[in-house]
Every structure is written in C-alpha cells, then in structure tokens.
Short mmCIF file of C-alpha atoms in Angstrom, two decimals:
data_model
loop_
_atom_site.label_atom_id
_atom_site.label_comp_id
_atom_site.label_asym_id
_atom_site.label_seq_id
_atom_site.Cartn_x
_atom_site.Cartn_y
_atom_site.Cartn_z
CA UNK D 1 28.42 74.18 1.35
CA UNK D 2 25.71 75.91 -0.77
CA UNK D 3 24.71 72.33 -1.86
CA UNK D 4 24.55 71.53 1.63
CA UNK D 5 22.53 74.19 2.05
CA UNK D 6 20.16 73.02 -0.72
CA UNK D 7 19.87 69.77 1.17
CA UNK D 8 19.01 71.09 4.34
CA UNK D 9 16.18 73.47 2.37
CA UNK D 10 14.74 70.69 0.76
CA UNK D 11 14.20 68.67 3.63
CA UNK D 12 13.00 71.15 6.07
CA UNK D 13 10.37 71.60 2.88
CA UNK D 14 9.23 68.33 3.08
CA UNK D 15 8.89 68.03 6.50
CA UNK D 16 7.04 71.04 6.80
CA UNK D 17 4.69 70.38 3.60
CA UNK D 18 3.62 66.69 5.03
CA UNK D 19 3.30 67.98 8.60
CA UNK D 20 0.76 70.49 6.82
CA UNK D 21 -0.58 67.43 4.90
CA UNK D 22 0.61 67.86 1.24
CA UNK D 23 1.33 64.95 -0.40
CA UNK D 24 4.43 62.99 -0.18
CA UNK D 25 3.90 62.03 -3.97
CA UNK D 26 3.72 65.20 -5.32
CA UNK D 27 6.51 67.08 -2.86
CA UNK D 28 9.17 63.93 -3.33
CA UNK D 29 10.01 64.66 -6.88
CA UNK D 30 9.81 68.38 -6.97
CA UNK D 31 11.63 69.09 -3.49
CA UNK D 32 14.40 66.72 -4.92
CA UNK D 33 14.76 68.86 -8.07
CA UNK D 34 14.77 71.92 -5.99
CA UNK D 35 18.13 70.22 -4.01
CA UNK D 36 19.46 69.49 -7.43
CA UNK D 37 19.09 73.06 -8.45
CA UNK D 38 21.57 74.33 -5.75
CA UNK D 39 24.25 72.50 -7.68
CA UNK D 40 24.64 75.17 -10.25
CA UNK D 41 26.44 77.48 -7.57
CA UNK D 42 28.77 75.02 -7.09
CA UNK D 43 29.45 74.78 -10.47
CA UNK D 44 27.82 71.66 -11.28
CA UNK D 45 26.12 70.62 -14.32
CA UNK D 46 22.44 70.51 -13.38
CA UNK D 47 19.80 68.20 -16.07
CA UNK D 48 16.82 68.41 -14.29
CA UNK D 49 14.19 66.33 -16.87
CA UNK D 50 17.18 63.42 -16.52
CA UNK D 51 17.16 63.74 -12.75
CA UNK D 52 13.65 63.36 -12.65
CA UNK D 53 12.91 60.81 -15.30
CA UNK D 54 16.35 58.90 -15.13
CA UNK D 55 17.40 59.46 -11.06
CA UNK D 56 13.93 59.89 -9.07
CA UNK D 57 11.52 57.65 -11.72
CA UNK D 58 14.24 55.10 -11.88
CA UNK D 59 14.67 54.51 -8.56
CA UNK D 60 10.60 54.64 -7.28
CA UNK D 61 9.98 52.43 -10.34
CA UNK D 62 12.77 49.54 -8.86
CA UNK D 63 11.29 49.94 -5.55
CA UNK D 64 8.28 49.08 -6.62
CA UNK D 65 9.53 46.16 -8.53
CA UNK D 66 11.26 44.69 -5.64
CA UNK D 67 8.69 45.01 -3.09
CA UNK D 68 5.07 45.41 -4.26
CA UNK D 69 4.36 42.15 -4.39
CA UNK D 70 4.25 42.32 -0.25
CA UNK D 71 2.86 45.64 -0.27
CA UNK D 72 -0.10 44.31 -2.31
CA UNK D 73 -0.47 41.28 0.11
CA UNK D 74 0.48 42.80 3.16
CA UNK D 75 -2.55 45.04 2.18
CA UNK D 76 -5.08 42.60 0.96
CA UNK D 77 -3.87 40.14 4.17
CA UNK D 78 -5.02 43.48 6.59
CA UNK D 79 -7.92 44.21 4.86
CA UNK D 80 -9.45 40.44 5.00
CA UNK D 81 -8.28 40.59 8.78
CA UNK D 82 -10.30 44.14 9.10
CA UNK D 83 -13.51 43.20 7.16
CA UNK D 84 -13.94 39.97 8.82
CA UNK D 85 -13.88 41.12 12.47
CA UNK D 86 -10.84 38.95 12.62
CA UNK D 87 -8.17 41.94 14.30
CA UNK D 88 -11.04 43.05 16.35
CA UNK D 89 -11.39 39.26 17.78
CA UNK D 90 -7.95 39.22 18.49
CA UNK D 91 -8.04 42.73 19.80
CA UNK D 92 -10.91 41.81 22.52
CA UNK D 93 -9.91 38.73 23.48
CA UNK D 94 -6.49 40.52 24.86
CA UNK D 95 -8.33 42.74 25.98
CA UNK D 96 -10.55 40.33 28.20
CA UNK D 97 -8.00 38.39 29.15
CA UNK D 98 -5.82 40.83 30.49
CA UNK D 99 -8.34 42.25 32.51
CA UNK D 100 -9.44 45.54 34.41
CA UNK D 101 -6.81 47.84 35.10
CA UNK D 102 -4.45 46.98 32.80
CA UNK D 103 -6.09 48.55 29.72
CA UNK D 104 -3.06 49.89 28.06
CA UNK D 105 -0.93 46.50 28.13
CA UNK D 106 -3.83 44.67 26.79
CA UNK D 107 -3.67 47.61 23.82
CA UNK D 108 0.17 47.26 23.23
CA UNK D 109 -0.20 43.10 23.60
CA UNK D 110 -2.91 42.99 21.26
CA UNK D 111 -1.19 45.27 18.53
CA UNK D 112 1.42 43.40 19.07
CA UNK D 113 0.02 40.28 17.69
CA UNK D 114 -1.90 41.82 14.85
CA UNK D 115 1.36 42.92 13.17
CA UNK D 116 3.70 40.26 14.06
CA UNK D 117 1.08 38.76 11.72
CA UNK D 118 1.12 40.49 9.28
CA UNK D 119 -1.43 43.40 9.47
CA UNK D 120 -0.42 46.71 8.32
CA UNK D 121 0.36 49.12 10.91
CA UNK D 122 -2.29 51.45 9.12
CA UNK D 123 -5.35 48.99 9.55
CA UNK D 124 -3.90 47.63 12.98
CA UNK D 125 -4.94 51.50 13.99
CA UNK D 126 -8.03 51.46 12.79
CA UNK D 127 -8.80 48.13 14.28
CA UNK D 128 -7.70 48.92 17.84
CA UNK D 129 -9.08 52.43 17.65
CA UNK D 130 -12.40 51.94 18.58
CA UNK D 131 -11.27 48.91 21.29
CA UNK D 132 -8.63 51.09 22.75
CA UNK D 133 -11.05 54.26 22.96
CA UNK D 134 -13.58 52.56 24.66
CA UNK D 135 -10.95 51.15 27.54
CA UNK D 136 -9.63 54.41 28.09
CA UNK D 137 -12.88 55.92 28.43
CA UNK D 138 -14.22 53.48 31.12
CA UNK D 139 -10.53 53.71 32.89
CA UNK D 140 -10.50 57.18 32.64
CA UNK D 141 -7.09 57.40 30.81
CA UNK D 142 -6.24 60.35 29.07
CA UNK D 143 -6.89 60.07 25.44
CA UNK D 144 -3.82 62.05 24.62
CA UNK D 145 -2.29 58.77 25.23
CA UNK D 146 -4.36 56.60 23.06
CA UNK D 147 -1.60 57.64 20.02
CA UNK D 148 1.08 56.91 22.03
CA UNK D 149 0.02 53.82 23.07
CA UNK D 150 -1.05 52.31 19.55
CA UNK D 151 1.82 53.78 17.63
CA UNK D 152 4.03 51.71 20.51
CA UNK D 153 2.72 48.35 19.41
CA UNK D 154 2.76 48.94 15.84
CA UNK D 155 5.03 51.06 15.13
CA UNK D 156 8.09 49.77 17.28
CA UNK D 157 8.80 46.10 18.32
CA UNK D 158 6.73 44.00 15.98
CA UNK D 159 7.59 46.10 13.14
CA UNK D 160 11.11 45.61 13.31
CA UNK D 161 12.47 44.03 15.92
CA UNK D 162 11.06 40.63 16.41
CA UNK D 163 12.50 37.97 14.63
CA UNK D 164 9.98 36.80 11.62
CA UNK D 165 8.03 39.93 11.70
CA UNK D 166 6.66 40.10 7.97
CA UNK D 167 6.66 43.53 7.51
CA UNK D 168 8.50 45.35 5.01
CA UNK D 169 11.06 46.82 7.65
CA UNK D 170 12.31 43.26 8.73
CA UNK D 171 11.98 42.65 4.79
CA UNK D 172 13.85 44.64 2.65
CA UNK D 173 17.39 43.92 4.58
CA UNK D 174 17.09 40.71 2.79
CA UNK D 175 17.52 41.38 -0.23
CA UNK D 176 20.82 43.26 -0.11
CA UNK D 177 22.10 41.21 2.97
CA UNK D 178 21.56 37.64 1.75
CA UNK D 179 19.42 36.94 5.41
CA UNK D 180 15.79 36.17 6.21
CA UNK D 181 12.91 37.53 8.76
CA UNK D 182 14.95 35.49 11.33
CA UNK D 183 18.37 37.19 11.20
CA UNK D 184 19.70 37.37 15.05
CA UNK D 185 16.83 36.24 17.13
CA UNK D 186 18.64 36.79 19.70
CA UNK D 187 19.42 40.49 19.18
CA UNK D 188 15.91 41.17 17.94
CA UNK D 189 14.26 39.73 21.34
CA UNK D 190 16.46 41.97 23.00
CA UNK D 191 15.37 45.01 21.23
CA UNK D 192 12.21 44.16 21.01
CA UNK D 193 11.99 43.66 25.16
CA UNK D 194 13.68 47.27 25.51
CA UNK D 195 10.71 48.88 23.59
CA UNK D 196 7.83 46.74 24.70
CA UNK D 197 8.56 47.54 28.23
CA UNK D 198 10.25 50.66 28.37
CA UNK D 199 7.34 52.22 25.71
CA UNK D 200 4.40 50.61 27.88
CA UNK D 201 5.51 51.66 31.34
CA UNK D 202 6.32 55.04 30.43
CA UNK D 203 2.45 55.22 28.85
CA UNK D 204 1.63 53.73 32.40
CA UNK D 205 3.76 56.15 34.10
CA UNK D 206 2.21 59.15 32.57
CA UNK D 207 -1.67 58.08 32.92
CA UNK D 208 -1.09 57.47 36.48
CA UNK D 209 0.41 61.18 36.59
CA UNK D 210 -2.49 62.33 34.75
CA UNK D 211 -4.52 60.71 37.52
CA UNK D 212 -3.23 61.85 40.27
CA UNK D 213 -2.85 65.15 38.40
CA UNK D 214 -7.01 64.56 38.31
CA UNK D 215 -6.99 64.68 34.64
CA UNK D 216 -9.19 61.82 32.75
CA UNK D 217 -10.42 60.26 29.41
CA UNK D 218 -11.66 64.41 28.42
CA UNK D 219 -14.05 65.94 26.40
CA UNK D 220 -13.90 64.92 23.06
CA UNK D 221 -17.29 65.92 21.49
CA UNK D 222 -16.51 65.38 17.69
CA UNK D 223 -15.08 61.61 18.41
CA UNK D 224 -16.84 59.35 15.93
CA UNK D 225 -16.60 55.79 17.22
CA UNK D 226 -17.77 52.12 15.50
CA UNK D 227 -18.81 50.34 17.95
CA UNK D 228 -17.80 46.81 17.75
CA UNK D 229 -20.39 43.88 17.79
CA UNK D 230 -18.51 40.90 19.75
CA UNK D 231 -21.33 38.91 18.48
CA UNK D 232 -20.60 38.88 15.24
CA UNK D 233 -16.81 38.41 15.67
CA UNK D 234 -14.95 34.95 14.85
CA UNK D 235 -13.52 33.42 17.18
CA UNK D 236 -10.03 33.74 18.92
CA UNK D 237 -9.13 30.25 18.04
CA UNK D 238 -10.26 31.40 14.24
CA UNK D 239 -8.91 35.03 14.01
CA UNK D 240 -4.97 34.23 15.11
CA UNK D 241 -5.14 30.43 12.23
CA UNK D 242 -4.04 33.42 9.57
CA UNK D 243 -1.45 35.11 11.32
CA UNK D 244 0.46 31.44 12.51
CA UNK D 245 0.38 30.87 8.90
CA UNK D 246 2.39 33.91 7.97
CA UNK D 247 4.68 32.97 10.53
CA UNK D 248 5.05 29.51 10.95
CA UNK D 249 4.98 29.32 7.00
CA UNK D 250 7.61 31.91 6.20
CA UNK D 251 9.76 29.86 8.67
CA UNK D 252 9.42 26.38 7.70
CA UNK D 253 9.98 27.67 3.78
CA UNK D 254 13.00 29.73 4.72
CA UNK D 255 14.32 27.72 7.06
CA UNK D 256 13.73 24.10 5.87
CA UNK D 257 12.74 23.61 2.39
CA UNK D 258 14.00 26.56 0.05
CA UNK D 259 17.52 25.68 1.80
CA UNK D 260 17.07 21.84 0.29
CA UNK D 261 16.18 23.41 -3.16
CA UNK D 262 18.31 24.28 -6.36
CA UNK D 263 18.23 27.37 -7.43
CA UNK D 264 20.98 27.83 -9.43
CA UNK D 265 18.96 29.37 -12.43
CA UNK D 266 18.47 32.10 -10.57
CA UNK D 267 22.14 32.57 -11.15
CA UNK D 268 22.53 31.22 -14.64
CA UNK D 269 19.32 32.78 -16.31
CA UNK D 270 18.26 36.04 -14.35
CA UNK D 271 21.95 36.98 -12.58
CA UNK D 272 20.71 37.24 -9.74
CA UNK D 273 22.08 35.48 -6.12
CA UNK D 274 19.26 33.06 -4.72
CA UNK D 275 20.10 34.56 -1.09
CA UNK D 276 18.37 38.02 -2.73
CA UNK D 277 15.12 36.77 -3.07
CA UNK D 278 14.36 33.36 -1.31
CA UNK D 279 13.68 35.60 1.88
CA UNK D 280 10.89 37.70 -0.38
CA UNK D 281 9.53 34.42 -1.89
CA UNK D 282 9.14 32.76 1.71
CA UNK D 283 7.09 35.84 2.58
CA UNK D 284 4.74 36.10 -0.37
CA UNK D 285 3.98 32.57 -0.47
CA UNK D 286 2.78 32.41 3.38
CA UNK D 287 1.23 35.42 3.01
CA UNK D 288 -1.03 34.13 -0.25
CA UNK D 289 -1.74 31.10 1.89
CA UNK D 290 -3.00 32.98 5.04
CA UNK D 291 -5.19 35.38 2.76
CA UNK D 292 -6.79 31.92 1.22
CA UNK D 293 -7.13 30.53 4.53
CA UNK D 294 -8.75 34.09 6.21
CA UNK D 295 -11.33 33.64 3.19
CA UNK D 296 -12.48 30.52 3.71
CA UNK D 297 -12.60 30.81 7.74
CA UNK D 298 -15.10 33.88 7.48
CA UNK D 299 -17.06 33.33 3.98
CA UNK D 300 -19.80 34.65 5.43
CA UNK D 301 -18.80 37.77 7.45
CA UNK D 302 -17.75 39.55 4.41
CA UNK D 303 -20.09 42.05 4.43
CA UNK D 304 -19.40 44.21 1.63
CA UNK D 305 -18.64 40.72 -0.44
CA UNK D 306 -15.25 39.12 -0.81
CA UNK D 307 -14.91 41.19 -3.89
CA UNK D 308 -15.60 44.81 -2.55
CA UNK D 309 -12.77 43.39 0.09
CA UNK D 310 -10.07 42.30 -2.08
CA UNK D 311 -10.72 45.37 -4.35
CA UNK D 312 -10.09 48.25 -1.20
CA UNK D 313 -6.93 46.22 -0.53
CA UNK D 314 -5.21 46.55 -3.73
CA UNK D 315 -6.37 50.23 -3.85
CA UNK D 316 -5.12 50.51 -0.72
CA UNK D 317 -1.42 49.30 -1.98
CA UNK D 318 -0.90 51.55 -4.30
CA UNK D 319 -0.94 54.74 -2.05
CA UNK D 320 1.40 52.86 0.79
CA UNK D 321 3.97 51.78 -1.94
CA UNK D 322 3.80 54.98 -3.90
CA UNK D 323 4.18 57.25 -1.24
CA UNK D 324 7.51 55.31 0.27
CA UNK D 325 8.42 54.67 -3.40
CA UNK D 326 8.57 58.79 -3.98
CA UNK D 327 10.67 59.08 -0.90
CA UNK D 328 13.05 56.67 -2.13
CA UNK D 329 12.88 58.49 -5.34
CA UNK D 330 13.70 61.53 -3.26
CA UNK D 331 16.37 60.09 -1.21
CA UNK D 332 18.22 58.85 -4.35
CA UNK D 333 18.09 61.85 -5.90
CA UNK D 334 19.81 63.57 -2.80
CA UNK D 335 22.08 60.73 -2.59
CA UNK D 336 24.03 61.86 -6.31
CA UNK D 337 24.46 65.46 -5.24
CA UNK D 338 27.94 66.25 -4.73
CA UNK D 339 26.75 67.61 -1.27
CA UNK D 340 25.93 64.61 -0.35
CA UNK D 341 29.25 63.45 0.08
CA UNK D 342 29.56 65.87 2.85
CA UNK D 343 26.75 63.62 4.83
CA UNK D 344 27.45 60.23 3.38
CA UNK D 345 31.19 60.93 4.45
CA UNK D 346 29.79 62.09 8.00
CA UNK D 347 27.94 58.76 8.05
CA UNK D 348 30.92 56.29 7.60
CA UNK D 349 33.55 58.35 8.89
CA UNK D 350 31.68 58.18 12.91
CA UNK D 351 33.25 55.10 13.60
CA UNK D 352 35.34 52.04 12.24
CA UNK D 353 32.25 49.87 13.35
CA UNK D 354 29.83 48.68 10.38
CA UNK D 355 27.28 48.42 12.98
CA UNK D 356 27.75 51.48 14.54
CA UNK D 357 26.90 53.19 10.65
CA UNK D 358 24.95 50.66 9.76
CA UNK D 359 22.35 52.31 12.89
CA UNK D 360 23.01 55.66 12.11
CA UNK D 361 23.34 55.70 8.34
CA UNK D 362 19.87 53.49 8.34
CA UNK D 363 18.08 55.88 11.32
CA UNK D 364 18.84 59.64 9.97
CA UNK D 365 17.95 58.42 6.15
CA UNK D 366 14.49 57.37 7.31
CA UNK D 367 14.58 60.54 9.22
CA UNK D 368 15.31 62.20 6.09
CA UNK D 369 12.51 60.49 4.14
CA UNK D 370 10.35 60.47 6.86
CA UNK D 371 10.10 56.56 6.05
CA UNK D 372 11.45 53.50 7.96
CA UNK D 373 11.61 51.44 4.56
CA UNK D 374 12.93 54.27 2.55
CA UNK D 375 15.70 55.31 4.95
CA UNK D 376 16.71 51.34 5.47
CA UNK D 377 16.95 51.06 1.19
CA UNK D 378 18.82 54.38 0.77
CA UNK D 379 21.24 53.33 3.35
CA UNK D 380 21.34 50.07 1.71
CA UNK D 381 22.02 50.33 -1.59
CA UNK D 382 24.17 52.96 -1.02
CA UNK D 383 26.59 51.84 1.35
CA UNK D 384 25.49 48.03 2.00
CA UNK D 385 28.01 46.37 0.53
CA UNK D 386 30.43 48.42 2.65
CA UNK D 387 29.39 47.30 5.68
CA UNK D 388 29.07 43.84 4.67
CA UNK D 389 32.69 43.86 3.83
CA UNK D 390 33.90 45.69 7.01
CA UNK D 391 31.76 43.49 9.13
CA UNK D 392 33.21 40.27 7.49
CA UNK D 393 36.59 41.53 8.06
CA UNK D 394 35.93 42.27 11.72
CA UNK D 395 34.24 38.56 12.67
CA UNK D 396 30.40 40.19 12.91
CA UNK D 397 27.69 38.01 11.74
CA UNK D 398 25.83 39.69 8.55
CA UNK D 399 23.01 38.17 10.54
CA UNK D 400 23.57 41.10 13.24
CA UNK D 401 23.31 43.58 10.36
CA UNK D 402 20.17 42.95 9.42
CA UNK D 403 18.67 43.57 12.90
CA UNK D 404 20.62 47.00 13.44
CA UNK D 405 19.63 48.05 10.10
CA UNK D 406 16.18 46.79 10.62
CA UNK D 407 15.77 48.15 14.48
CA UNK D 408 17.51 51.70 13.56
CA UNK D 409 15.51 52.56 10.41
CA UNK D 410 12.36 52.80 13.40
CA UNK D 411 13.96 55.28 15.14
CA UNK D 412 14.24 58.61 13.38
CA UNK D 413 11.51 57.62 10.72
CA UNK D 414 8.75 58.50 13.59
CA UNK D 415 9.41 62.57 13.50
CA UNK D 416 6.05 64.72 13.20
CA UNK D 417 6.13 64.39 9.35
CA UNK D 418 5.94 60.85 9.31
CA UNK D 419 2.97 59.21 7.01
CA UNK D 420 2.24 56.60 9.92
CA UNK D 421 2.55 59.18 12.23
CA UNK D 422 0.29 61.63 10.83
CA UNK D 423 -2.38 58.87 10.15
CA UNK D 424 -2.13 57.63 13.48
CA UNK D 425 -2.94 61.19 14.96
CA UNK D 426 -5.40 61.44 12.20
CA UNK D 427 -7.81 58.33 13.24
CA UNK D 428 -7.52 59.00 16.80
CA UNK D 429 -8.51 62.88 16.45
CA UNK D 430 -5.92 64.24 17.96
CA UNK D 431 -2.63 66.62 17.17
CA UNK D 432 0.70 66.63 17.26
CA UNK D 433 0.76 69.31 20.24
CA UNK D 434 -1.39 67.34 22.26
CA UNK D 435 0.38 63.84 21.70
CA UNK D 436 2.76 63.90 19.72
CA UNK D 437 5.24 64.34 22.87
CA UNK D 438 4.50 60.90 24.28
CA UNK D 439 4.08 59.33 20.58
CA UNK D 440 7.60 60.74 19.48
CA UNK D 441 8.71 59.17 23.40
CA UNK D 442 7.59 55.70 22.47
CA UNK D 443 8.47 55.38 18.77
CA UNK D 444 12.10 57.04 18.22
CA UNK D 445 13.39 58.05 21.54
CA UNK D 446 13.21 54.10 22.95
CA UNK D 447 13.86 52.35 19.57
CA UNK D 448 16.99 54.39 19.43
CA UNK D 449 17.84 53.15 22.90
CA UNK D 450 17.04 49.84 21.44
CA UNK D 451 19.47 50.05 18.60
CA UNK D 452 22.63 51.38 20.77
CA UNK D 453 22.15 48.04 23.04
CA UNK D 454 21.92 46.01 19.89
CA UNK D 455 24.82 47.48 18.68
CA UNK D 456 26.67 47.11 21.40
CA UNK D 457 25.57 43.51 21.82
CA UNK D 458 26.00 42.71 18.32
CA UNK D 459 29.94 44.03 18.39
CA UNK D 460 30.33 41.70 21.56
CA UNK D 461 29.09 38.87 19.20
CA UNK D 462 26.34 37.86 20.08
CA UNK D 463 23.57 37.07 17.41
#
C-alpha cells in the first residue's frame, strides 16, 4: 500500500508541476525515481542510477527509435503547411463556405481537415487561432469558447478516430497490433460522428446561452492577433493537394502494394514481423512525398526561405517527441514497481472483455502520463499481447482493438496537465478556470462516450 501511496504522490506531482508549467522533461525522470523510492518500505531493493539509466533512459530512448521518424515529418509536414499560408487557405475557405452564423462548425470542419492531413495538433492551433478569433469576435461568441472549440477538432475525432488519420495516436497501435491507419472504419466513423457532433453542438449550445445570458466575444485587451492576408494565400485547390497525398498515399501503399511485396527479410535478417512496421513505412513515405509536393506548390511563399522552414520543423520535433518520450520513460518506470501490480491487476481484472481493458487500461495510462501516445504505448507493451490473445479466443477482430485503443487513449489524456492542453490555453490567452470546463467537456468527457459505444459495438462484432 505504501508503494501505492508512492504512485499516487508521484503523479499528483506531475500533474501539479506541468499545470504550473515545469517541464515534463525534467519532472518525468525525477518524479519516477521519487515512486521508486517508496519501495524501500516495502522492503524492496531500490537501484535508483539503474532505474534511471537502465528503466526510464531505456524506454524514452526506444520510443524515440520507433516513432521519430513521424514525429520529425509530422513536424516538418505542419510547418511547410504553416509557413506557406497553406492551413490558413484551408482554414478560410471553410470558413467562407460555411457561411455567417455558423462560425464555430466552420472552426471544428476546418480543423478537422488540417489534421486528418497530417498537421500537428500544435500548429493546427496556431493556424486557426487568428481565423477562429476573428469569427468569434464579429459573431459575438464568447472567447472562453474559442479553446473548446479548437481543442474539439484537433484534439478528438481526427486525431484518433477516423480511419487513416496519420497521427501518432492512430499510429503507434500498429506496431504492436499488426494493423494499419485503417483498422475498423467502421467503428472509427462511429466514434468519430459521436464527438464531432456531440463536441460541436454542445459549443453551440453554450454560446447561444451566453447570448441570451447577454454575454459576448469580451474584453480581451492583451490579445495579440496576426492578421491573415487572403491575398497572399494559395489556393484551396493548392493547399488540400498535400494533405490527399498523406492520405490517399498511406492507403494505396498499405492497402495495395506493400501487401503484394516480400518482406520476409524483415523476418530472416532484423527478427522482426513485417505487420510491425509496414503500417509506419506507409506513413513516412506519404508523408515525405506530401512535404516534396507542399515545396514545390508554394516555392515562392516561403518567406523566411525553405531553409529557415525546414530548420524550425526539426527543432520543433525534438521537444514534441522528447516530452512524450519522458512520459513514457515515466510510465515504464511506474509500470516495474511492485505497486503497480495493484493497478495493472485493477486494469485486467474489470472485465473478461479485451476491449473493455483495452479502453480503460489505454485511457487512465494517458491520464497518468498526461499523454494520449504515452498512455496507448504503456498500455501496449505492457499488456498488448494479452488482449490480442483474449480477443482471438473470443472471435473479436484485432482490427477493433486498434480503434478502442486508439479512441480511449483521447479520453483521459486531455486533464488540465496535459501538454496540448496547456498550449492550447496558452495561444488563445486564456486559463484553465475560464475554459478549461468546456475544453475538458469536448476532449475527454465525449471521447469517453465515444469509446464505451465502440466498445460495445466492437463486442457485437462489428468492425
């Protein structure tokens, strides 16, 4: 129980520490050797230099080795799509389109887009921002819901639930599953519906509250906005050429020609399944091929030079995959404790169902970690093949497992000490008491909602 107790410390540490904004890297690795310390009065032999350097170092450094190479493109993909006007483009013409009135679905549809593409969640923010400012000013919407309303559309249903989504969340199920960015389309449109509507009407619901409340847009004196030049913008035609590439190209090479190839070398020379990293491979390649294409679409709109670009990206990488690599440092770490046991045996013992703790193991270890991608690898790699085995002795698809474990990890991962989270607030100048209510609403309360249908669904068999 005292290690328990350690645990519990820890945690409330680190969620405390980021909400206060101390860095993830530096907390991960010492909060994790402060859990380990609690050990000793259970009798346990504590090695604290081989926890860190052989436990926590171990585990960042393989995260890192498995997944930087998106991180690194996912980031230099966002920032061509931010320096070329190219999100904004997309972001407008939405916005047009949808028209007068209807300011926060053309916000949500547009964010949509941008990271079904591909784009980062972090530069998707600062790209609809400005856009999504300037609507709710001339609608009068409270800005209090401009987090809320953002963090829905990129933090929710084209992060994780729609099938093909490139981002890491959708990704790293792959490589422990044997599946793609495709895995049960038909579960993943379903969860993805259930936050896209239920997340935008309850931001509609409460800004027509507000207004009959009288409450508008507000005083925000200190708001520093970009304006955006639509003159200088490519086209919409242009701008969305990249982000069909990442998708239509991770499909057609997962789907149609890896299939057709041999890879048994994988097997004979590296020991390593094909299944594990064909999914990854499909990814990276589209995604070098939409960053080539971006480039040569807006040569000239660089304005900082193609260079400057490229080089903010990949500086840009390195804090996003360090700062989820210490957490999955951290949750390793916790995950050898002795105590542990007393949560991981909570986990599998709530039900007989792989996908019922496949969704809870996957949501309350991002919770933990404060990270989507962390909590989805802990749960993973800890108790992955588990579930695999129960759901192939029960019928269930392994197809369906990836979208639980995918959709779930989005749920808890969204609490107030959340990196996203706190960024979000961050670039729309404002704080967790004044939106944080609505934000936490949109991006754990309904994406949990969205996992129990998917569960149930999934355990019905439908894929």
């Amino acid at each position: 129980m005292i290690g328990f107790i350690g645990i519990l410390l820890s945690l409330c540490l680190l969620i405390y520490l980021a909400y206060r904004g101390w860095s993830v890297i530096l907390l991960a690795p010492i909060l994790a050797l402060l859990a380990t310390t609690f050990s000793l009065f259970e009798g346990g032999e504590v090695h604290l230099l081989a926890t860190y350097t052989e436990t926590f170092m171990s585990n960042a450094a393989n995260y890192v080795k498995n997944y930087y190479p998106v991180f690194l493109l996912g980031a230099l993909f966002g920032k061509v799509m931010d320096d070329t006007g190219t999100a904004n483009s997309i972001a407008m013409f939405i916005a047009k389109k949808v028209g007068k009135g209807k300011e926060i679905w053309a916000i949500v549809i547009a964010g949509g887009i941008i990271v079904y593409g591909g784009v980062s969640m972090f530069v998707a923010a600062f790209a609809l921002y400005p856009i999504g400012a300037a609507l709710f000013r001339e609608a009068n919407i409270p800005k209090r819901l401009l987090p809320a309303t953002i963090g829905m559309c990129t933090l929710t249903f084209s992060m994780s639930a729609l099938p093909g989504s490139p981002q890491i969340q959708n990704a790293i199920p792959m490589k422990y599953l044997g599946t793609d960015l495709f895995a049960a389309p038909v579960l993943g449109i379903i969860a993805a519906l259930i936050m896209f509507f239920g997340g935008t009407l309850w931001i509609i619901s409460r800004a027509i509250k507000a207004k009959k409340a009288g409450e508008g847009y507000g005083n925000h004196p200190n708001e520093n906005l970009n304006t955006v030049d639509s003159n200088d913008l490519p086209s919409f035609g242009t701008a969305i050429i990249p982000i069909l590439i990442v998708l239509v190209g991770n499909f057609v090479l997962s789907k149609i020609v890896f299939p057709g190839m041999d890879f048994t070398y994988l097997q004979d020379k590296y020991n390593i399944a094909p299944s594990a990293v064909l999914g990854n491979w499909s990814l990276i390649l589209s995604l070098i091929v939409a960053i080539a294409f971006a480039i040569s679409l807006n040569v000239k709109r660089f304005k900082k030079g193609i260079m400057s670009t490229l080089k903010e990206g990949v500086q840009g990488s390195f804090l996003a995959i360090m700062n989820t690599a210490s957490e999955v440092g951290y949750g390793n770490v916790i995950k050898t404790l002795a105590a542990f046991g007393i949560v991981g045996g909570a986990l599998m013992g709530i039900s007989s169902n792989p996908l019922v703790t496949t969704a809870i193991s996957s949501s309350v270890l991002a919770g933990i970690t404060g990270s989507a991608s962390g909590g989805v690898s802990i749960a993973l790699e800890a108790f992955g093949q588990t579930f695999m085995d129960q759901a192939m002795a029960r019928g269930i698809d392994i197809q369906v497992l990836h979208r639980v474990a995918a959709v779930a990890c989005g749920g808890l991962d969204s609490l107030p000490h959340n990196g996203a989270v706190i960024t979000l607030l961050g670039i729309t100048g404002m704080t967790h008491k004044e939106s944080y209510a609505h934000l936490g609403m949109v991006t754990v309360v309904i994406p949990t909602f969205a996992a129990i249908a998917i569960v149930a669904l999934g355990s019905l068999g439908i894929v």
